[in-house]
């Protein structure tokens, strides 16, 4: 079975198994494989993932703590997912925290790390021209992930990484739009230049505006269009 997580490697630790089930379910919720208000039946999910009901039950409880499902006693677990308001709130918080992260990173960055970020922007230019969406998405993750690491703040890195997971579909569809895919790397380059100049205040402002510009792109196109996965499918099939 394609989604059978037991095929991804032998599991010897029950906590590792629970973590895999949790990650699989969260991915299915955030990618909209499971729709809002859909009931997640333990037996069906266990069969789909090739596990017993126990790790599924534990994962559902953890997902409830994250606000992604609601467990109704004597009824079952139902998908809440990510709402439009959640997306708006996440991007507002990201605009502030990404700026703070860039400020911290500017104060810590080494020449080697500058060169690593430069390489990412060079590769991004290449894939923007080619229209390679998956590579653009991966490079965007690498750029921001490296900034989180350089910032030296474990808490910032944890929160921002979670935010990336929650808005994965929105980010992918936003990047699938040609205008935005051209803009975002220029914004990355501007942030990097400020960091190269050791101008922490400027890096913070530019990183903040980088996320604000994504918010503007979402508002320009509407959340329903941005969240529509067929935009990604159409973009990929047109290449």
PDB file of C-alpha atoms in Angstrom:
ATOM      1  CA  UNK A   1       0.000   0.000   0.000  1.00  0.00           C
ATOM      2  CA  UNK A   2       1.421   3.390  -1.036  1.00  0.00           C
ATOM      3  CA  UNK A   3       0.669   5.141   2.246  1.00  0.00           C
ATOM      4  CA  UNK A   4       1.741   2.239   4.414  1.00  0.00           C
ATOM      5  CA  UNK A   5       4.242   3.870   6.766  1.00  0.00           C
ATOM      6  CA  UNK A   6       5.636   0.477   7.758  1.00  0.00           C
ATOM      7  CA  UNK A   7       7.241   0.398   4.307  1.00  0.00           C
ATOM      8  CA  UNK A   8       9.398   3.387   5.211  1.00  0.00           C
ATOM      9  CA  UNK A   9      11.656   1.376   7.506  1.00  0.00           C
ATOM     10  CA  UNK A  10      11.471  -1.049  10.376  1.00  0.00           C
ATOM     11  CA  UNK A  11      10.072   0.464  13.549  1.00  0.00           C
ATOM     12  CA  UNK A  12      11.368  -0.869  16.847  1.00  0.00           C
ATOM     13  CA  UNK A  13      10.298   1.952  19.152  1.00  0.00           C
ATOM     14  CA  UNK A  14       6.623   2.566  19.909  1.00  0.00           C
ATOM     15  CA  UNK A  15       7.298   6.308  20.229  1.00  0.00           C
ATOM     16  CA  UNK A  16       8.937   6.317  16.805  1.00  0.00           C
ATOM     17  CA  UNK A  17       5.885   4.542  15.383  1.00  0.00           C
ATOM     18  CA  UNK A  18       3.528   7.013  17.027  1.00  0.00           C
ATOM     19  CA  UNK A  19       5.599   9.858  15.613  1.00  0.00           C
ATOM     20  CA  UNK A  20       5.404   8.402  12.114  1.00  0.00           C
ATOM     21  CA  UNK A  21       1.653   7.991  12.364  1.00  0.00           C
ATOM     22  CA  UNK A  22       1.312  11.549  13.656  1.00  0.00           C
ATOM     23  CA  UNK A  23       3.439  12.943  10.827  1.00  0.00           C
ATOM     24  CA  UNK A  24       1.524  10.959   8.211  1.00  0.00           C
ATOM     25  CA  UNK A  25      -1.847  12.119   9.518  1.00  0.00           C
ATOM     26  CA  UNK A  26      -0.732  15.730   9.857  1.00  0.00           C
ATOM     27  CA  UNK A  27       0.601  15.690   6.293  1.00  0.00           C
ATOM     28  CA  UNK A  28      -2.693  14.263   5.016  1.00  0.00           C
ATOM     29  CA  UNK A  29      -4.663  16.933   6.855  1.00  0.00           C
ATOM     30  CA  UNK A  30      -2.469  19.845   5.774  1.00  0.00           C
ATOM     31  CA  UNK A  31      -2.362  18.650   2.153  1.00  0.00           C
ATOM     32  CA  UNK A  32      -6.183  18.406   2.207  1.00  0.00           C
ATOM     33  CA  UNK A  33      -6.179  14.673   1.503  1.00  0.00           C
ATOM     34  CA  UNK A  34      -8.586  14.602   4.422  1.00  0.00           C
ATOM     35  CA  UNK A  35     -11.263  17.271   4.079  1.00  0.00           C
ATOM     36  CA  UNK A  36     -12.624  19.504   6.825  1.00  0.00           C
ATOM     37  CA  UNK A  37     -15.173  17.784   9.083  1.00  0.00           C
ATOM     38  CA  UNK A  38     -14.227  14.355   7.707  1.00  0.00           C
ATOM     39  CA  UNK A  39     -14.325  11.634  10.336  1.00  0.00           C
ATOM     40  CA  UNK A  40     -11.031   9.837  10.890  1.00  0.00           C
ATOM     41  CA  UNK A  41     -12.044   6.333  11.897  1.00  0.00           C
ATOM     42  CA  UNK A  42      -9.328   4.557  13.835  1.00  0.00           C
ATOM     43  CA  UNK A  43      -9.841   1.239  12.072  1.00  0.00           C
ATOM     44  CA  UNK A  44      -9.768   2.793   8.587  1.00  0.00           C
ATOM     45  CA  UNK A  45      -6.724   4.943   9.331  1.00  0.00           C
ATOM     46  CA  UNK A  46      -4.903   2.002  10.908  1.00  0.00           C
ATOM     47  CA  UNK A  47      -5.571  -0.104   7.808  1.00  0.00           C
ATOM     48  CA  UNK A  48      -4.487   2.710   5.495  1.00  0.00           C
ATOM     49  CA  UNK A  49      -1.194   3.188   7.338  1.00  0.00           C
ATOM     50  CA  UNK A  50      -0.579  -0.482   8.090  1.00  0.00           C
ATOM     51  CA  UNK A  51      -0.462  -0.115  11.873  1.00  0.00           C
ATOM     52  CA  UNK A  52      -2.556  -1.065  14.886  1.00  0.00           C
ATOM     53  CA  UNK A  53      -5.216   1.246  16.324  1.00  0.00           C
ATOM     54  CA  UNK A  54      -3.131   2.206  19.379  1.00  0.00           C
ATOM     55  CA  UNK A  55      -0.610   4.529  17.647  1.00  0.00           C
ATOM     56  CA  UNK A  56      -3.473   5.990  15.598  1.00  0.00           C
ATOM     57  CA  UNK A  57      -5.406   6.795  18.770  1.00  0.00           C
ATOM     58  CA  UNK A  58      -2.309   8.390  20.332  1.00  0.00           C
ATOM     59  CA  UNK A  59      -1.595  10.415  17.189  1.00  0.00           C
ATOM     60  CA  UNK A  60      -5.177  11.686  17.042  1.00  0.00           C
ATOM     61  CA  UNK A  61      -4.899  12.930  20.622  1.00  0.00           C
ATOM     62  CA  UNK A  62      -1.717  14.789  19.713  1.00  0.00           C
ATOM     63  CA  UNK A  63      -3.380  16.264  16.629  1.00  0.00           C
ATOM     64  CA  UNK A  64      -6.226  17.476  18.831  1.00  0.00           C
ATOM     65  CA  UNK A  65      -3.680  19.309  21.006  1.00  0.00           C
ATOM     66  CA  UNK A  66      -2.412  21.014  17.836  1.00  0.00           C
ATOM     67  CA  UNK A  67      -5.949  22.017  16.903  1.00  0.00           C
ATOM     68  CA  UNK A  68      -6.016  19.987  13.696  1.00  0.00           C
ATOM     69  CA  UNK A  69      -8.703  17.521  14.781  1.00  0.00           C
ATOM     70  CA  UNK A  70     -11.558  17.517  17.260  1.00  0.00           C
ATOM     71  CA  UNK A  71     -12.341  14.382  19.251  1.00  0.00           C
ATOM     72  CA  UNK A  72     -15.984  14.089  20.278  1.00  0.00           C
ATOM     73  CA  UNK A  73     -16.528  11.492  23.035  1.00  0.00           C
ATOM     74  CA  UNK A  74     -18.545   8.465  21.897  1.00  0.00           C
ATOM     75  CA  UNK A  75     -18.562   9.784  18.323  1.00  0.00           C
ATOM     76  CA  UNK A  76     -15.075  10.015  16.880  1.00  0.00           C
ATOM     77  CA  UNK A  77     -12.303  12.276  15.599  1.00  0.00           C
ATOM     78  CA  UNK A  78     -13.092  14.919  12.988  1.00  0.00           C
ATOM     79  CA  UNK A  79     -10.762  17.010  10.846  1.00  0.00           C
ATOM     80  CA  UNK A  80     -10.567  20.724  11.600  1.00  0.00           C
ATOM     81  CA  UNK A  81      -7.543  21.433   9.437  1.00  0.00           C
ATOM     82  CA  UNK A  82      -6.336  24.946   8.671  1.00  0.00           C
ATOM     83  CA  UNK A  83      -8.940  27.676   8.276  1.00  0.00           C
ATOM     84  CA  UNK A  84      -8.662  30.933   6.325  1.00  0.00           C
ATOM     85  CA  UNK A  85      -8.300  32.792   9.632  1.00  0.00           C
ATOM     86  CA  UNK A  86      -5.495  30.420  10.665  1.00  0.00           C
ATOM     87  CA  UNK A  87      -3.638  31.203   7.438  1.00  0.00           C
ATOM     88  CA  UNK A  88      -4.025  34.946   7.959  1.00  0.00           C
ATOM     89  CA  UNK A  89      -2.829  34.674  11.562  1.00  0.00           C
ATOM     90  CA  UNK A  90       0.142  32.485  10.656  1.00  0.00           C
ATOM     91  CA  UNK A  91       1.344  34.917   7.998  1.00  0.00           C
ATOM     92  CA  UNK A  92       0.946  37.871  10.351  1.00  0.00           C
ATOM     93  CA  UNK A  93       3.049  36.098  12.985  1.00  0.00           C
ATOM     94  CA  UNK A  94       5.557  34.961  10.366  1.00  0.00           C
ATOM     95  CA  UNK A  95       6.042  38.546   9.183  1.00  0.00           C
ATOM     96  CA  UNK A  96       7.157  39.519  12.681  1.00  0.00           C
ATOM     97  CA  UNK A  97       9.158  36.408  13.550  1.00  0.00           C
ATOM     98  CA  UNK A  98      10.954  36.093  10.197  1.00  0.00           C
ATOM     99  CA  UNK A  99      12.133  39.673  10.679  1.00  0.00           C
ATOM    100  CA  UNK A 100      13.417  38.898  14.154  1.00  0.00           C
ATOM    101  CA  UNK A 101      15.109  35.768  12.835  1.00  0.00           C
ATOM    102  CA  UNK A 102      16.897  37.779  10.117  1.00  0.00           C
ATOM    103  CA  UNK A 103      18.081  40.290  12.724  1.00  0.00           C
ATOM    104  CA  UNK A 104      19.551  37.550  14.899  1.00  0.00           C
ATOM    105  CA  UNK A 105      21.089  35.805  11.890  1.00  0.00           C
ATOM    106  CA  UNK A 106      22.779  39.012  10.712  1.00  0.00           C
ATOM    107  CA  UNK A 107      24.582  39.268  14.029  1.00  0.00           C
ATOM    108  CA  UNK A 108      25.778  35.645  13.826  1.00  0.00           C
ATOM    109  CA  UNK A 109      26.430  34.983  10.145  1.00  0.00           C
ATOM    110  CA  UNK A 110      29.819  33.817   8.873  1.00  0.00           C
ATOM    111  CA  UNK A 111      31.336  34.188   5.411  1.00  0.00           C
ATOM    112  CA  UNK A 112      30.801  30.489   4.780  1.00  0.00           C
ATOM    113  CA  UNK A 113      27.108  30.817   5.604  1.00  0.00           C
ATOM    114  CA  UNK A 114      26.809  33.864   3.329  1.00  0.00           C
ATOM    115  CA  UNK A 115      28.229  31.750   0.518  1.00  0.00           C
ATOM    116  CA  UNK A 116      25.755  28.962   1.270  1.00  0.00           C
ATOM    117  CA  UNK A 117      22.852  31.413   1.014  1.00  0.00           C
ATOM    118  CA  UNK A 118      24.315  32.871  -2.189  1.00  0.00           C
ATOM    119  CA  UNK A 119      24.423  29.409  -3.744  1.00  0.00           C
ATOM    120  CA  UNK A 120      20.748  28.913  -2.898  1.00  0.00           C
ATOM    121  CA  UNK A 121      19.817  32.189  -4.632  1.00  0.00           C
ATOM    122  CA  UNK A 122      21.861  31.233  -7.732  1.00  0.00           C
ATOM    123  CA  UNK A 123      20.107  27.873  -7.942  1.00  0.00           C
ATOM    124  CA  UNK A 124      16.758  29.574  -7.416  1.00  0.00           C
ATOM    125  CA  UNK A 125      17.389  31.918 -10.363  1.00  0.00           C
ATOM    126  CA  UNK A 126      18.015  28.881 -12.559  1.00  0.00           C
ATOM    127  CA  UNK A 127      14.835  27.089 -11.487  1.00  0.00           C
ATOM    128  CA  UNK A 128      12.714  30.258 -11.747  1.00  0.00           C
ATOM    129  CA  UNK A 129      13.678  30.439 -15.431  1.00  0.00           C
ATOM    130  CA  UNK A 130      12.913  26.747 -15.870  1.00  0.00           C
ATOM    131  CA  UNK A 131       9.648  27.001 -13.940  1.00  0.00           C
ATOM    132  CA  UNK A 132      10.552  24.054 -11.698  1.00  0.00           C
ATOM    133  CA  UNK A 133       8.046  24.430  -8.871  1.00  0.00           C
ATOM    134  CA  UNK A 134       9.204  21.573  -6.642  1.00  0.00           C
ATOM    135  CA  UNK A 135      12.810  22.771  -6.777  1.00  0.00           C
ATOM    136  CA  UNK A 136      11.717  26.341  -6.010  1.00  0.00           C
ATOM    137  CA  UNK A 137       9.759  25.132  -3.012  1.00  0.00           C
ATOM    138  CA  UNK A 138      12.715  23.084  -1.760  1.00  0.00           C
ATOM    139  CA  UNK A 139      15.140  25.991  -2.239  1.00  0.00           C
ATOM    140  CA  UNK A 140      12.777  28.350  -0.417  1.00  0.00           C
ATOM    141  CA  UNK A 141      12.733  25.872   2.469  1.00  0.00           C
ATOM    142  CA  UNK A 142      16.535  25.665   2.417  1.00  0.00           C
ATOM    143  CA  UNK A 143      16.966  29.451   2.440  1.00  0.00           C
ATOM    144  CA  UNK A 144      14.629  30.012   5.361  1.00  0.00           C
ATOM    145  CA  UNK A 145      15.813  26.894   7.190  1.00  0.00           C
ATOM    146  CA  UNK A 146      19.403  28.095   7.031  1.00  0.00           C
ATOM    147  CA  UNK A 147      18.366  31.507   8.364  1.00  0.00           C
ATOM    148  CA  UNK A 148      16.610  29.802  11.271  1.00  0.00           C
ATOM    149  CA  UNK A 149      19.763  27.828  12.015  1.00  0.00           C
ATOM    150  CA  UNK A 150      22.033  30.878  11.772  1.00  0.00           C
ATOM    151  CA  UNK A 151      19.758  32.884  14.076  1.00  0.00           C
ATOM    152  CA  UNK A 152      20.856  30.651  16.953  1.00  0.00           C
ATOM    153  CA  UNK A 153      17.335  30.681  18.403  1.00  0.00           C
ATOM    154  CA  UNK A 154      16.004  27.169  18.888  1.00  0.00           C
ATOM    155  CA  UNK A 155      12.547  28.477  19.793  1.00  0.00           C
ATOM    156  CA  UNK A 156      12.274  30.698  16.715  1.00  0.00           C
ATOM    157  CA  UNK A 157      13.419  27.840  14.499  1.00  0.00           C
ATOM    158  CA  UNK A 158      10.854  25.477  16.012  1.00  0.00           C
ATOM    159  CA  UNK A 159       7.909  27.877  15.698  1.00  0.00           C
ATOM    160  CA  UNK A 160       8.754  29.032  12.171  1.00  0.00           C
ATOM    161  CA  UNK A 161       9.349  25.478  10.949  1.00  0.00           C
ATOM    162  CA  UNK A 162       5.907  24.488  12.230  1.00  0.00           C
ATOM    163  CA  UNK A 163       4.374  27.491  10.473  1.00  0.00           C
ATOM    164  CA  UNK A 164       5.971  26.303   7.221  1.00  0.00           C
ATOM    165  CA  UNK A 165       4.238  22.933   7.586  1.00  0.00           C
ATOM    166  CA  UNK A 166       0.857  24.500   8.303  1.00  0.00           C
ATOM    167  CA  UNK A 167       0.826  26.699   5.202  1.00  0.00           C
ATOM    168  CA  UNK A 168       2.631  24.327   2.833  1.00  0.00           C
ATOM    169  CA  UNK A 169      -0.157  24.269   0.228  1.00  0.00           C
ATOM    170  CA  UNK A 170      -0.531  28.042   0.296  1.00  0.00           C
ATOM    171  CA  UNK A 171       3.209  28.522  -0.172  1.00  0.00           C
ATOM    172  CA  UNK A 172       3.363  26.059  -3.063  1.00  0.00           C
ATOM    173  CA  UNK A 173       0.489  27.628  -4.953  1.00  0.00           C
ATOM    174  CA  UNK A 174       1.842  31.110  -4.315  1.00  0.00           C
ATOM    175  CA  UNK A 175       5.214  30.066  -5.766  1.00  0.00           C
ATOM    176  CA  UNK A 176       3.446  28.480  -8.743  1.00  0.00           C
ATOM    177  CA  UNK A 177       2.418  31.955  -9.895  1.00  0.00           C
ATOM    178  CA  UNK A 178       5.072  33.267 -12.251  1.00  0.00           C
ATOM    179  CA  UNK A 179       5.127  36.851 -10.969  1.00  0.00           C
ATOM    180  CA  UNK A 180       5.552  35.769  -7.364  1.00  0.00           C
ATOM    181  CA  UNK A 181       8.186  33.154  -8.200  1.00  0.00           C
ATOM    182  CA  UNK A 182      10.266  35.896  -9.839  1.00  0.00           C
ATOM    183  CA  UNK A 183       9.791  38.305  -6.946  1.00  0.00           C
ATOM    184  CA  UNK A 184      10.547  36.072  -3.997  1.00  0.00           C
ATOM    185  CA  UNK A 185      14.154  35.313  -4.917  1.00  0.00           C
ATOM    186  CA  UNK A 186      14.895  39.004  -5.471  1.00  0.00           C
ATOM    187  CA  UNK A 187      13.605  39.539  -1.937  1.00  0.00           C
ATOM    188  CA  UNK A 188      15.885  36.761  -0.676  1.00  0.00           C
ATOM    189  CA  UNK A 189      18.841  38.456  -2.399  1.00  0.00           C
ATOM    190  CA  UNK A 190      17.995  41.791  -0.768  1.00  0.00           C
ATOM    191  CA  UNK A 191      17.846  40.163   2.682  1.00  0.00           C
ATOM    192  CA  UNK A 192      21.175  38.472   2.020  1.00  0.00           C
ATOM    193  CA  UNK A 193      22.778  41.748   0.910  1.00  0.00           C
ATOM    194  CA  UNK A 194      21.682  43.439   4.144  1.00  0.00           C
ATOM    195  CA  UNK A 195      23.186  40.551   6.093  1.00  0.00           C
ATOM    196  CA  UNK A 196      26.384  40.795   4.054  1.00  0.00           C
ATOM    197  CA  UNK A 197      26.546  44.473   5.078  1.00  0.00           C
ATOM    198  CA  UNK A 198      25.878  43.466   8.718  1.00  0.00           C
ATOM    199  CA  UNK A 199      22.839  45.760   8.764  1.00  0.00           C
ATOM    200  CA  UNK A 200      20.578  43.874  11.170  1.00  0.00           C
ATOM    201  CA  UNK A 201      17.813  46.491  11.172  1.00  0.00           C
ATOM    202  CA  UNK A 202      17.612  46.485   7.379  1.00  0.00           C
ATOM    203  CA  UNK A 203      17.641  42.674   7.221  1.00  0.00           C
ATOM    204  CA  UNK A 204      14.794  42.570   9.732  1.00  0.00           C
ATOM    205  CA  UNK A 205      12.730  45.075   7.742  1.00  0.00           C
ATOM    206  CA  UNK A 206      13.326  43.264   4.440  1.00  0.00           C
ATOM    207  CA  UNK A 207      12.475  39.854   5.911  1.00  0.00           C
ATOM    208  CA  UNK A 208       9.294  41.322   7.362  1.00  0.00           C
ATOM    209  CA  UNK A 209       8.350  42.798   3.974  1.00  0.00           C
ATOM    210  CA  UNK A 210       9.148  39.490   2.261  1.00  0.00           C
ATOM    211  CA  UNK A 211       6.314  37.839   4.190  1.00  0.00           C
ATOM    212  CA  UNK A 212       4.041  40.889   3.867  1.00  0.00           C
ATOM    213  CA  UNK A 213       4.444  40.665   0.084  1.00  0.00           C
ATOM    214  CA  UNK A 214       3.289  37.053   0.236  1.00  0.00           C
ATOM    215  CA  UNK A 215       0.248  38.219   2.209  1.00  0.00           C
ATOM    216  CA  UNK A 216      -0.453  40.779  -0.527  1.00  0.00           C
ATOM    217  CA  UNK A 217      -0.188  38.013  -3.120  1.00  0.00           C
ATOM    218  CA  UNK A 218      -2.694  35.928  -1.183  1.00  0.00           C
ATOM    219  CA  UNK A 219      -5.076  38.870  -0.878  1.00  0.00           C
ATOM    220  CA  UNK A 220      -4.662  39.690  -4.564  1.00  0.00           C
ATOM    221  CA  UNK A 221      -5.625  36.195  -5.665  1.00  0.00           C
ATOM    222  CA  UNK A 222      -7.994  35.204  -2.884  1.00  0.00           C
ATOM    223  CA  UNK A 223      -7.535  32.373  -0.411  1.00  0.00           C
ATOM    224  CA  UNK A 224      -9.837  30.031  -2.315  1.00  0.00           C
ATOM    225  CA  UNK A 225      -7.647  30.280  -5.415  1.00  0.00           C
ATOM    226  CA  UNK A 226      -4.407  30.165  -3.410  1.00  0.00           C
ATOM    227  CA  UNK A 227      -5.525  27.005  -1.578  1.00  0.00           C
ATOM    228  CA  UNK A 228      -6.690  25.285  -4.761  1.00  0.00           C
ATOM    229  CA  UNK A 229      -4.260  22.427  -5.374  1.00  0.00           C
ATOM    230  CA  UNK A 230      -5.355  22.244  -9.034  1.00  0.00           C
ATOM    231  CA  UNK A 231      -3.335  25.408  -9.603  1.00  0.00           C
ATOM    232  CA  UNK A 232      -0.216  23.383  -8.796  1.00  0.00           C
ATOM    233  CA  UNK A 233      -1.368  20.473 -10.942  1.00  0.00           C
ATOM    234  CA  UNK A 234      -2.132  22.729 -13.907  1.00  0.00           C
ATOM    235  CA  UNK A 235       1.178  24.520 -13.528  1.00  0.00           C
ATOM    236  CA  UNK A 236       3.095  21.251 -13.531  1.00  0.00           C
ATOM    237  CA  UNK A 237       1.232  19.755 -16.507  1.00  0.00           C
ATOM    238  CA  UNK A 238       1.725  22.888 -18.575  1.00  0.00           C
ATOM    239  CA  UNK A 239       5.515  22.562 -18.435  1.00  0.00           C
TER     240      UNK A 239
END
